[in-house]
Coordinates of C-alpha atoms and ligand atoms in Angstrom, one line a residue:
M12 CA -8.0 31.9 9.9
Q13 CA -7.3 32.4 6.4
I14 CA -5.0 29.4 5.2
A15 CA -3.0 29.4 1.9
F16 CA -3.1 25.9 0.1
L17 CA -0.1 25.5 -2.0
M18 CA 0.4 23.2 -4.3
A19 CA 3.6 22.8 -6.0
K20 CA 2.8 22.4 -9.3
S21 CA 6.3 23.7 -10.6
R22 CA 7.7 20.7 -8.6
R23 CA 5.0 18.5 -10.9
A24 CA 6.4 19.9 -14.5
V25 CA 10.4 19.2 -12.8
A26 CA 9.1 15.9 -11.9
L27 CA 7.8 14.8 -14.9
L28 CA 10.5 16.6 -17.2
S29 CA 12.9 14.7 -15.0
L30 CA 11.3 11.4 -15.6
I31 CA 12.1 11.7 -19.2
L32 CA 15.0 12.8 -19.1
V33 CA 16.9 11.3 -16.2
L34 CA 14.4 8.9 -14.6
P35 CA 14.1 9.5 -10.7
A36 CA 17.7 9.0 -9.9
G37 CA 19.0 6.4 -7.3
A38 CA 22.6 6.4 -7.9
L39 CA 22.4 9.9 -9.8
G40 CA 21.4 12.0 -6.7
A41 CA 17.7 13.3 -6.2
A42 CA 16.2 15.5 -9.1
H43 CA 13.7 17.6 -7.3
P44 CA 13.4 20.7 -5.1
E45 CA 11.9 20.2 -1.5
A46 CA 8.5 20.4 -1.0
E47 CA 7.3 23.7 0.3
R48 CA 6.5 23.7 4.3
G49 CA 3.9 25.1 6.3
S50 CA 2.7 24.2 9.9
G51 CA -1.3 23.6 9.5
G52 CA -0.9 20.1 7.8
A53 CA 0.2 18.2 4.9
V54 CA -1.6 15.8 2.7
A55 CA 0.1 13.4 -0.2
S56 CA -2.3 11.1 -2.2
A57 CA -2.1 9.5 -5.7
A58 CA -4.5 12.4 -7.0
P59 CA -4.6 16.0 -7.3
A60 CA -8.6 16.5 -6.3
A61 CA -8.0 13.5 -3.5
T62 CA -5.2 15.8 -2.3
A63 CA -7.4 19.2 -2.4
A64 CA -10.3 17.4 -0.5
G65 CA -7.8 16.4 2.6
L66 CA -6.5 19.9 2.4
E67 CA -9.7 21.1 2.6
V68 CA -11.0 19.3 5.6
L69 CA -7.7 20.5 7.2
R70 CA -8.5 23.9 6.3
T71 CA -12.1 24.0 7.7
G72 CA -10.8 22.4 11.5
G73 CA -10.2 19.1 10.7
N74 CA -7.8 16.8 12.0
A75 CA -5.7 14.1 10.2
A76 CA -8.1 11.2 10.5
D77 CA -10.8 13.7 9.1
A78 CA -8.4 15.0 6.6
A79 CA -7.2 10.9 5.5
V80 CA -11.0 9.9 5.3
A81 CA -11.7 12.5 3.2
T82 CA -8.9 12.2 0.9
A83 CA -9.6 8.4 0.8
L84 CA -13.1 9.0 -0.2
A85 CA -12.3 11.3 -3.1
L86 CA -9.8 8.6 -4.6
A87 CA -12.8 6.0 -4.2
V88 CA -14.4 8.8 -6.9
V89 CA -11.3 10.0 -9.0
R90 CA -9.1 6.8 -8.8
P91 CA -11.7 3.9 -9.3
R92 CA -8.8 1.4 -10.3
A93 CA -7.6 1.9 -7.0
G94 CA -9.5 4.0 -4.4
N95 CA -12.3 2.1 -3.7
L96 CA -15.6 1.6 -1.5
G97 CA -15.6 -2.0 -2.4
G98 CA -12.1 -2.9 -0.9
G99 CA -10.4 -2.4 1.9
G100 CA -7.1 -1.5 3.6
F101 CA -4.7 -0.5 6.2
A102 CA -4.3 2.3 8.3
V103 CA -1.2 3.4 10.9
T104 CA -2.5 6.4 13.0
R105 CA -0.4 8.6 15.6
F106 CA -2.2 11.0 17.9
G107 CA -0.3 12.8 20.3
S108 CA 1.6 9.6 21.5
E109 CA -0.7 7.2 21.0
V110 CA 0.3 4.6 17.6
R111 CA -2.5 2.2 16.7
T112 CA -3.5 0.8 13.4
L113 CA -6.8 0.0 12.1
D114 CA -6.9 -3.0 10.0
F115 CA -10.2 -2.8 7.6
R116 CA -8.8 -5.6 5.2
E117 CA -11.3 -7.7 3.1
T118 CA -12.1 -11.1 4.7
A119 CA -13.4 -14.2 2.9
P120 CA -17.4 -14.7 2.1
A121 CA -18.7 -16.9 4.6
Q122 CA -19.4 -19.4 1.9
A123 CA -15.4 -19.3 0.6
T124 CA -13.7 -22.8 0.7
H125 CA -10.2 -24.0 0.7
D126 CA -10.0 -25.2 -3.1
M127 CA -12.7 -23.0 -4.2
F128 CA -10.2 -21.6 -6.9
L129 CA -9.2 -24.9 -7.7
D130 CA -10.8 -27.6 -11.0
E131 CA -11.3 -31.3 -10.0
Q132 CA -7.7 -32.0 -11.0
G133 CA -6.5 -29.6 -8.3
E134 CA -5.1 -27.1 -10.9
P135 CA -5.8 -23.3 -10.7
R136 CA -9.2 -22.2 -12.4
S137 CA -7.4 -19.9 -14.9
G138 CA -8.8 -16.2 -13.8
A139 CA -10.9 -17.0 -11.1
S140 CA -9.4 -15.6 -8.0
L141 CA -8.9 -12.3 -10.4
I142 CA -12.0 -11.8 -12.3
G143 CA -15.7 -11.5 -11.4
P144 CA -17.3 -11.0 -7.9
L145 CA -15.8 -15.0 -6.9
A146 CA -12.5 -13.1 -6.6
A147 CA -14.1 -10.6 -4.3
G148 CA -13.5 -10.6 -0.4
V149 CA -15.9 -8.6 1.6
P150 CA -15.3 -5.2 1.4
G151 CA -13.7 -3.6 4.4
S152 CA -13.5 0.0 3.2
P153 CA -17.2 1.5 4.5
A154 CA -17.1 0.2 7.7
G155 CA -13.2 1.1 7.6
L156 CA -13.2 4.7 7.4
Y157 CA -16.1 5.1 9.2
E158 CA -15.0 3.6 12.3
L159 CA -11.5 5.5 11.8
H160 CA -13.5 8.7 11.8
N161 CA -15.5 7.6 14.8
E162 CA -12.9 6.7 16.6
L163 CA -10.4 9.8 15.9
G164 CA -12.1 12.2 14.1
Q165 CA -13.6 15.7 15.5
L166 CA -15.4 17.1 12.1
P167 CA -19.0 16.1 12.0
W168 CA -19.0 12.7 9.7
A169 CA -20.9 14.6 6.9
K170 CA -18.4 17.0 6.5
V171 CA -15.8 14.5 5.7
V172 CA -17.7 12.6 3.4
A173 CA -18.9 16.3 1.8
P174 CA -16.1 16.7 -1.0
A175 CA -16.1 13.3 -2.2
I176 CA -20.0 13.6 -3.1
R177 CA -19.6 16.8 -4.8
L178 CA -16.9 15.3 -7.1
A179 CA -19.4 12.4 -7.9
R180 CA -22.3 14.6 -8.0
D181 CA -21.0 17.5 -10.0
G182 CA -18.1 15.9 -11.6
F183 CA -14.3 15.7 -12.0
T184 CA -11.5 15.9 -15.1
V185 CA -10.8 12.5 -16.3
D186 CA -7.0 12.8 -15.9
R187 CA -4.6 11.0 -18.3
R188 CA -4.1 8.2 -16.5
L189 CA -7.7 7.3 -15.8
A190 CA -8.1 7.6 -19.8
L191 CA -5.4 5.5 -20.1
G192 CA -6.1 3.1 -17.7
T193 CA -9.7 2.6 -18.4
K194 CA -8.8 2.1 -22.5
Q195 CA -6.0 -0.9 -21.2
Y196 CA -8.8 -2.5 -18.9
A197 CA -11.7 -1.9 -21.4
D198 CA -11.7 -5.9 -21.6
L199 CA -12.3 -6.3 -18.0
L200 CA -14.7 -3.4 -17.7
G201 CA -16.5 -4.6 -21.1
R202 CA -17.2 -8.1 -19.2
F203 CA -19.7 -6.9 -16.9
P204 CA -22.8 -4.8 -18.8
E205 CA -22.9 -2.9 -15.3
T206 CA -19.5 -1.8 -15.1
A207 CA -19.0 -0.9 -19.1
A208 CA -22.6 1.4 -18.2
V209 CA -20.4 3.6 -16.2
W210 CA -16.8 3.4 -17.5
L211 CA -17.2 2.8 -21.0
P212 CA -20.4 5.2 -21.7
D213 CA -21.3 4.7 -25.3
G214 CA -18.9 1.4 -25.5
Q215 CA -15.6 3.5 -25.1
P216 CA -13.1 4.8 -22.3
P217 CA -13.7 8.5 -20.9
E218 CA -11.2 10.5 -22.9
A219 CA -8.6 12.7 -21.0
G220 CA -9.8 15.8 -20.5
S221 CA -13.6 15.2 -20.3
T222 CA -16.2 15.7 -17.4
M223 CA -17.1 12.4 -15.4
R224 CA -19.8 12.1 -12.9
L225 CA -21.2 9.3 -11.3
P226 CA -24.4 9.8 -9.6
E227 CA -25.1 6.6 -8.7
L228 CA -21.4 6.4 -6.2
A229 CA -23.0 10.1 -5.2
A230 CA -26.2 8.4 -4.2
T231 CA -24.2 5.9 -2.2
L232 CA -22.0 8.2 -0.8
E233 CA -24.7 10.7 0.4
A234 CA -26.3 7.8 2.0
Y235 CA -22.7 6.9 3.7
A236 CA -22.9 10.5 5.0
E237 CA -26.2 10.1 6.3
R238 CA -26.2 7.0 8.0
G239 CA -22.5 5.9 8.0
A240 CA -21.3 2.4 7.6
L241 CA -24.6 0.5 7.8
A242 CA -25.9 2.8 4.8
I243 CA -23.7 0.5 2.7
T244 CA -23.4 -2.7 5.0
E245 CA -27.0 -3.3 5.0
G246 CA -30.0 -2.3 3.4
P247 CA -30.7 -2.1 -0.6
I248 CA -26.9 -1.0 -1.3
A249 CA -25.7 -4.7 0.6
A250 CA -28.5 -6.2 -1.2
A251 CA -27.5 -4.9 -4.6
V252 CA -23.8 -6.4 -4.0
E253 CA -25.4 -9.8 -3.3
L254 CA -27.3 -9.4 -6.3
A255 CA -24.9 -8.7 -8.6
A256 CA -22.2 -11.2 -7.1
R257 CA -25.1 -14.2 -7.7
L258 CA -25.7 -12.9 -11.2
H259 CA -22.0 -13.7 -11.8
G260 CA -21.3 -16.8 -9.9
G261 CA -20.0 -14.9 -7.0
V262 CA -20.6 -16.0 -3.3
L263 CA -20.4 -12.5 -1.5
R264 CA -23.7 -12.1 0.1
A265 CA -25.6 -9.2 2.2
E266 CA -25.2 -11.4 5.5
D267 CA -21.0 -10.8 5.1
M268 CA -21.6 -7.3 4.3
A269 CA -23.4 -6.8 7.5
A270 CA -21.0 -9.3 9.7
Y271 CA -17.8 -7.6 8.3
R272 CA -16.1 -5.8 11.2
P273 CA -12.7 -3.8 11.3
V274 CA -10.2 -4.3 13.6
W275 CA -7.9 -1.9 16.0
R276 CA -4.6 -3.8 16.2
E277 CA -1.3 -2.7 18.0
P278 CA 1.1 -1.7 15.5
V279 CA 4.2 -4.0 14.8
R280 CA 7.2 -1.6 16.7
F281 CA 10.7 -1.4 16.4
E282 CA 13.6 0.7 16.9
A283 CA 15.8 1.5 13.6
F284 CA 18.8 3.9 13.0
G285 CA 17.6 5.6 16.0
W286 CA 14.0 6.1 14.9
Q287 CA 11.5 5.0 16.7
V288 CA 8.7 2.9 13.7
A289 CA 5.5 1.7 13.8
S290 CA 3.8 -0.2 11.1
M291 CA 1.0 -2.4 10.0
P292 CA 1.1 -5.9 11.8
L293 CA -0.9 -9.2 10.5
P294 CA -2.7 -9.7 8.5
S295 CA -0.5 -7.4 6.6
S296 CA 3.1 -8.6 6.1
G297 CA 4.4 -5.3 5.5
G298 CA 5.5 -4.4 9.0
I299 CA 7.2 -7.6 9.6
I300 CA 9.1 -7.4 6.4
L301 CA 10.0 -3.8 7.3
G302 CA 11.3 -4.4 10.5
Q303 CA 13.4 -7.6 9.5
T304 CA 15.1 -5.2 6.7
C305 CA 15.7 -2.6 9.1
G306 CA 17.0 -4.8 12.0
L307 CA 19.4 -6.8 9.5
L308 CA 20.6 -3.7 8.0
E309 CA 21.7 -2.3 11.5
R310 CA 23.2 -5.7 12.0
L311 CA 25.3 -5.7 9.1
E312 CA 26.3 -2.1 9.4
W313 CA 24.5 -1.0 6.1
A314 CA 24.7 2.6 6.8
K315 CA 28.7 2.5 6.8
F316 CA 29.0 1.1 3.2
S317 CA 29.3 3.8 0.3
R318 CA 26.1 4.9 -0.8
F319 CA 25.1 3.7 -4.2
G320 CA 27.7 1.3 -4.0
T321 CA 27.4 -2.6 -5.0
D322 CA 27.7 -4.0 -1.3
R323 CA 24.5 -1.7 -0.2
Y324 CA 22.5 -3.3 -2.9
H325 CA 23.8 -6.5 -2.4
L326 CA 22.7 -6.5 1.2
L327 CA 19.4 -4.5 0.7
V328 CA 18.4 -7.9 -1.6
E329 CA 20.3 -10.4 0.4
V330 CA 17.5 -8.9 3.7
W331 CA 14.9 -9.2 1.3
R332 CA 15.3 -12.4 0.2
R333 CA 15.2 -13.9 3.6
A334 CA 12.3 -11.8 4.6
Y335 CA 10.5 -13.1 1.6
A336 CA 11.1 -16.3 2.3
D337 CA 9.7 -16.2 6.0
R338 CA 6.6 -14.4 4.6
V339 CA 5.4 -18.1 3.0
L340 CA 4.4 -18.6 7.1
L341 CA 2.3 -15.4 7.3
G342 CA -1.5 -15.4 7.0
D343 CA -4.8 -14.1 8.5
P344 CA -3.5 -13.5 13.0
R345 CA -5.6 -16.8 13.5
T346 CA -3.9 -19.1 11.4
S347 CA -0.4 -17.4 10.8
L348 CA 2.3 -19.9 11.4
A349 CA 4.8 -17.5 12.5
S350 CA 4.5 -14.0 14.1
A351 CA 6.0 -10.5 14.3
V352 CA 7.5 -11.7 17.6
Q353 CA 9.2 -14.7 16.2
L354 CA 10.1 -13.2 12.7
L355 CA 11.6 -9.9 15.0
A356 CA 13.3 -11.4 17.7
P357 CA 16.8 -10.5 18.4
E358 CA 18.0 -14.0 18.0
W359 CA 16.4 -15.1 14.4
L360 CA 17.8 -11.7 13.2
D361 CA 21.2 -12.3 14.4
F362 CA 20.9 -15.9 13.2
R363 CA 19.6 -14.5 9.7
A364 CA 22.8 -11.9 9.7
D365 CA 25.3 -13.7 10.4
R366 CA 24.3 -16.0 7.3
I367 CA 24.4 -13.5 5.0
R368 CA 27.9 -12.8 2.8
L369 CA 28.9 -10.0 1.6
A370 CA 30.9 -11.7 -1.4
N371 CA 28.1 -13.8 -3.0
A372 CA 24.4 -14.0 -3.2
T373 CA 23.0 -16.8 -1.6
P374 CA 20.3 -18.6 -4.0
S375 CA 17.0 -18.2 -3.0
E376 CA 16.3 -22.1 -2.7
R377 CA 19.0 -22.5 -0.3
V378 CA 17.2 -19.8 2.4
R379 CA 15.1 -21.8 4.3
K380 CA 12.2 -20.2 6.2
W381 CA 11.6 -19.1 10.0
S382 CA 11.5 -22.5 11.7
A383 CA 11.3 -23.0 15.9
D384 CA 14.4 -25.4 15.1
L385 CA 16.6 -23.1 13.2
V386 CA 16.1 -20.6 16.0
P387 CA 19.2 -20.7 18.7
E388 CA 18.6 -22.3 21.8
S389 CA 18.2 -18.7 23.8
P390 CA 16.5 -17.2 21.4
E391 CA 11.4 -13.8 14.7
T392 CA -3.4 0.3 -3.7
T393 CA -3.2 3.7 -3.3
H394 CA -1.5 5.2 -0.6
L395 CA -1.9 8.5 1.3
S396 CA -0.1 10.2 4.1
V397 CA -1.3 13.1 6.1
M398 CA -0.3 15.3 9.3
D399 CA -2.5 18.1 10.7
G400 CA -1.2 21.3 12.3
D401 CA -0.8 19.5 15.6
G402 CA 1.3 16.7 14.5
N403 CA -1.5 13.9 14.6
A404 CA -0.6 11.4 11.2
V405 CA -2.5 8.9 9.4
S406 CA -0.7 6.7 6.8
M407 CA -3.5 4.6 5.0
T408 CA -3.3 2.5 2.1
T409 CA -6.1 0.9 0.4
T410 CA -7.0 -1.5 -2.3
L411 CA -9.0 -3.5 -4.6
N412 CA -6.1 -5.6 -5.4
G413 CA -5.8 -5.6 -9.1
T414 CA -6.7 -2.4 -11.3
F415 CA -10.2 -2.2 -11.0
G416 CA -10.5 -4.9 -8.9
C417 CA -12.7 -7.7 -10.2
G418 CA -14.1 -6.0 -12.8
L419 CA -17.6 -5.8 -11.6
L420 CA -19.3 -2.3 -10.7
V421 CA -22.5 -3.0 -8.3
P422 CA -25.5 -1.6 -10.2
G423 CA -27.2 0.8 -8.1
A424 CA -24.5 1.9 -6.0
G425 CA -21.8 2.7 -8.2
F426 CA -18.5 0.9 -6.8
L427 CA -16.1 -2.0 -8.2
L428 CA -15.4 -4.9 -6.1
N429 CA -12.2 -6.1 -5.4
N430 CA -10.4 -9.5 -6.6
E431 CA -8.7 -9.9 -3.0
M432 CA -9.2 -13.3 -2.9
D433 CA -6.1 -13.7 -5.0
D434 CA -3.9 -12.9 -2.1
F435 CA -4.6 -16.1 -0.6
A436 CA -2.7 -18.6 -1.3
T437 CA -5.2 -20.2 -3.9
A438 CA -3.3 -22.7 -5.3
P439 CA -0.4 -23.4 -2.8
G440 CA 3.3 -23.1 -4.7
Q441 CA 1.6 -21.3 -7.3
P442 CA 2.8 -17.8 -7.7
N443 CA -0.2 -14.9 -7.2
L444 CA -0.6 -11.8 -9.3
Y445 CA 2.4 -10.7 -8.1
G446 CA 4.6 -13.4 -8.2
L447 CA 4.6 -14.3 -4.5
I448 CA 4.4 -17.8 -3.8
Q449 CA 2.5 -18.3 -0.5
G450 CA 1.8 -21.3 2.3
E451 CA -0.9 -23.0 4.2
A452 CA -1.0 -20.3 6.6
N453 CA -2.9 -17.7 3.9
S454 CA -5.0 -20.7 2.0
V455 CA -8.5 -19.6 1.9
G456 CA -11.3 -20.2 4.6
P457 CA -14.4 -18.7 5.8
G458 CA -13.7 -15.2 7.5
K459 CA -10.1 -15.4 6.8
R460 CA -8.3 -12.4 6.2
M461 CA -6.0 -13.0 3.0
L462 CA -2.5 -11.6 3.9
S463 CA -1.6 -8.5 2.7
S464 CA 1.6 -6.8 1.6
M465 CA 0.4 -3.1 2.4
T466 CA 2.8 -1.1 4.7
P467 CA 1.0 2.1 5.8
T468 CA 4.0 3.6 8.5
I469 CA 5.1 6.1 10.9
A470 CA 8.6 6.7 12.0
W471 CA 9.1 9.3 14.6
R472 CA 12.4 10.9 16.5
G473 CA 11.6 13.3 18.9
N474 CA 9.4 15.9 17.4
K475 CA 10.1 14.9 13.7
V476 CA 7.8 12.8 12.2
V477 CA 7.7 10.8 8.9
V478 CA 4.5 9.4 7.3
I479 CA 5.1 6.9 4.3
G480 CA 3.6 4.0 2.2
S481 CA 2.9 2.9 -1.4
P482 CA 0.9 0.7 -3.5
G483 CA 2.6 -2.2 -5.6
G484 CA 1.9 -5.6 -4.6
S485 CA 4.8 -7.6 -3.0
K486 CA 6.7 -4.4 -4.0
I487 CA 4.8 -2.1 -1.3
P488 CA 7.3 -3.2 1.7
T489 CA 10.8 -2.5 -0.2
A490 CA 9.6 0.7 -1.7
T491 CA 8.7 1.9 1.6
A492 CA 11.9 0.4 3.2
Q493 CA 14.1 1.9 0.5
V494 CA 12.6 6.0 0.8
L495 CA 12.8 5.4 4.9
L496 CA 16.2 4.5 4.7
N497 CA 17.1 7.2 2.9
L498 CA 15.4 9.3 5.1
I499 CA 16.8 8.2 8.9
V500 CA 20.0 6.7 7.4
D501 CA 21.2 8.8 4.6
G502 CA 19.2 12.1 5.6
D503 CA 17.6 13.0 2.7
E504 CA 15.0 15.8 2.5
L505 CA 11.9 14.0 1.4
Q506 CA 11.4 14.9 -1.9
A507 CA 14.8 13.4 -2.9
A508 CA 14.2 10.3 -0.7
V509 CA 11.0 9.6 -2.5
D510 CA 12.5 10.8 -5.7
R511 CA 15.5 8.1 -6.2
A512 CA 15.2 4.9 -8.2
R513 CA 14.5 2.0 -6.3
V514 CA 15.5 -2.1 -6.6
H515 CA 13.4 -4.9 -5.4
H516 CA 13.6 -8.6 -4.5
Q517 CA 11.1 -10.9 -2.8
W518 CA 13.0 -14.4 -2.7
M519 CA 11.0 -15.9 -5.0
P520 CA 11.7 -15.4 -8.0
D521 CA 15.2 -14.9 -7.5
V522 CA 15.5 -11.9 -9.6
V523 CA 16.5 -8.2 -8.3
F524 CA 14.3 -5.6 -9.9
T525 CA 16.0 -2.5 -11.1
E526 CA 14.6 0.4 -12.0
A527 CA 16.4 2.7 -14.3
H528 CA 19.3 4.5 -13.0
A529 CA 19.0 3.0 -9.9
L530 CA 22.4 1.0 -10.5
S531 CA 25.6 2.4 -12.2
P532 CA 26.8 0.5 -14.5
E533 CA 29.7 -0.8 -12.8
T534 CA 27.4 -1.6 -9.4
A535 CA 25.0 -3.7 -11.9
K536 CA 28.2 -5.3 -13.5
A537 CA 29.6 -6.1 -9.8
L538 CA 26.1 -7.3 -8.4
E539 CA 25.7 -9.9 -11.3
R540 CA 29.8 -11.1 -10.7
R541 CA 28.2 -11.9 -6.9
G542 CA 25.5 -14.3 -8.5
H543 CA 22.7 -11.5 -9.0
E544 CA 20.4 -11.5 -11.7
L545 CA 19.1 -8.4 -12.7
R546 CA 15.8 -7.5 -14.5
P547 CA 15.2 -3.2 -15.4
V548 CA 11.1 -2.4 -14.6
A549 CA 9.5 0.6 -15.5
S550 CA 8.8 1.8 -11.8
L551 CA 8.6 0.1 -7.9
G552 CA 6.0 1.4 -6.1
E553 CA 4.3 4.9 -5.4
V554 CA 5.1 6.5 -2.1
H555 CA 3.2 9.3 -1.1
S556 CA 4.7 10.6 1.8
V557 CA 4.5 13.7 4.4
W558 CA 6.9 14.9 7.1
G559 CA 7.0 17.6 9.9
E560 CA 7.8 19.0 13.0
I561 CA 5.1 18.8 15.9
G562 CA 4.5 22.5 16.3
G563 CA 7.0 23.3 13.3
K564 CA 6.8 23.2 9.6
M565 CA 5.2 20.2 7.6
G566 CA 6.3 19.1 4.2
A567 CA 4.9 16.7 1.5
A568 CA 6.3 14.7 -1.6
Q569 CA 4.3 13.4 -4.3
D570 CA 6.0 10.4 -5.8
P571 CA 7.1 11.2 -9.3
R572 CA 6.2 7.7 -10.6
G573 CA 2.4 8.9 -10.5
P574 CA 0.3 11.5 -10.9
G575 CA -0.2 12.1 -7.5
E576 CA -0.5 15.7 -5.8
A577 CA 1.5 16.7 -2.2
G578 CA 0.3 19.8 -0.4
I579 CA 0.7 21.7 2.3
V580 CA -1.5 24.2 4.5
N581 CA 0.1 27.4 5.5
P582 CA -1.5 29.3 8.3
A583 CA 1.1 32.0 7.8
V584 CA 0.5 33.1 4.4
D585 CA -3.1 34.3 3.7
Ligands
DON609 O1 -2.6 -6.3 -0.4 C1 -1.7 -6.4 -1.0 O2 -0.8 -6.7 -0.8 C2 -2.4 -6.1 -2.4 N1 -3.8 -6.5 -2.7 C3 -2.0 -4.9 -2.9 C4 -2.0 -4.4 -4.5 C5 -1.3 -3.4 -4.7 O3 -0.3 -2.8 -4.1 C6 -1.9 -2.7 -5.9 N2 -1.3 -1.9 -6.3 N3 -0.7 -1.4 -7.0

């Protein structure tokens, strides 16, 4: 069967132009035409070469799991600041009517301790949880992506890894974002000679338009294609991880790599505005925040308020203020001080909704987190989205945490290690990289998974399926929620829903972050009058999304905030 591969290049030009001229519109309406549709599947990711890898796999008979893994592995080559083998992530899958989630989040190494990031005075040691291998959790991606394919894929494993090998071995074109990123982070990359040798050739960041070849990463991927996860989690590559970590003061060991296991978990499930939604459970807070957002907004009759008006934004902020206050109780499911069941309990949502006032902002310091006493007696980093021609779906977010992770590349293996340890509450009460204040439930402990905000999500109603998620640290659940609400409450087309300008609030700091044009000047003034402090930011999240009807047409949208690409497979065209 010949299948057309349609990349909406013209949409990208329009998107870029609109970013410059009007910015992705919220109040002003969506700026871009709807993506083209096809019935053979759809892929959206943060890089054109990665989307192409996913589409190639769909075209050669792969399903959504095969395509998601191929896309993720290609991102590990062309988007080293976030795509990864040295990091971890989460995936939500829907195959037929079965919905599952795969947790391949990093874990703390066996030698990690509660106070490992504090000095003798109990003060945080600057940069310790961010830079160098002490900041690295045990990578989950090698075993996680392999497991996803093993369980749900249908093509031979080597075929799924092949596009990434090709990109690493034959080379790929450095895009503007990668050139800019390596320039901006040259200090971090230059700290470790192992990293500089690959990413600062001749001491300089690669130029946009130049060809980058990554032979060590290609060799790692070849071994991975031949022997699966064990090629990385045991043997010479795991030994190289340990050696690199030891040389730079890390506690990550080969035994940690061998002991790592991904975990299939029951999704956070809820109904919102007539749609079924499945999202990520702990150790991500994403699904709980999304569930609280939708549950509270329904109770507050949010859909009835005028779109882009002050009331809607005010209520969004009040809801997120409370959801992020509850987030302080969350952590690894084994140590979390609250569960999805508690935080999504109708009684808790009623209690919260009753205390939200339309006229005034509640100062964040007055919002108490969930406690059993408060509940009335009878009483809760790069993202990719894929659908195949059968309507099976994978929503996957993976990350190194910070840009280029901890900065250390494992010599011989060619991948960067994450700095996910900073997602733990490394110093209680102190904000992390994303300004999040976190609690004891999320303290460092050997083998623990650090709390995440990643929100890979699949929503469906009847035959219609939406696959979404975002990078952006603490901003992930709110970016995901807004796009979902644009679709399921306001009936936007997919591209319009993704384009619209967004806002964000996370309890602390008590500030509403706003993209340009999210709020009209009148709405902004009115929100200030209700007691909200507004702070403009360049962008919030990067939502790559696909949608479609099972047995019908599918569409894909790339977020104009990034250089991603969306594409579809259209068996009817050629
Ligand atoms: O798991 C988390 O919530 C963070 N490590 C995600 C980091 C992220 O999204 C960075 N990308 N912008």
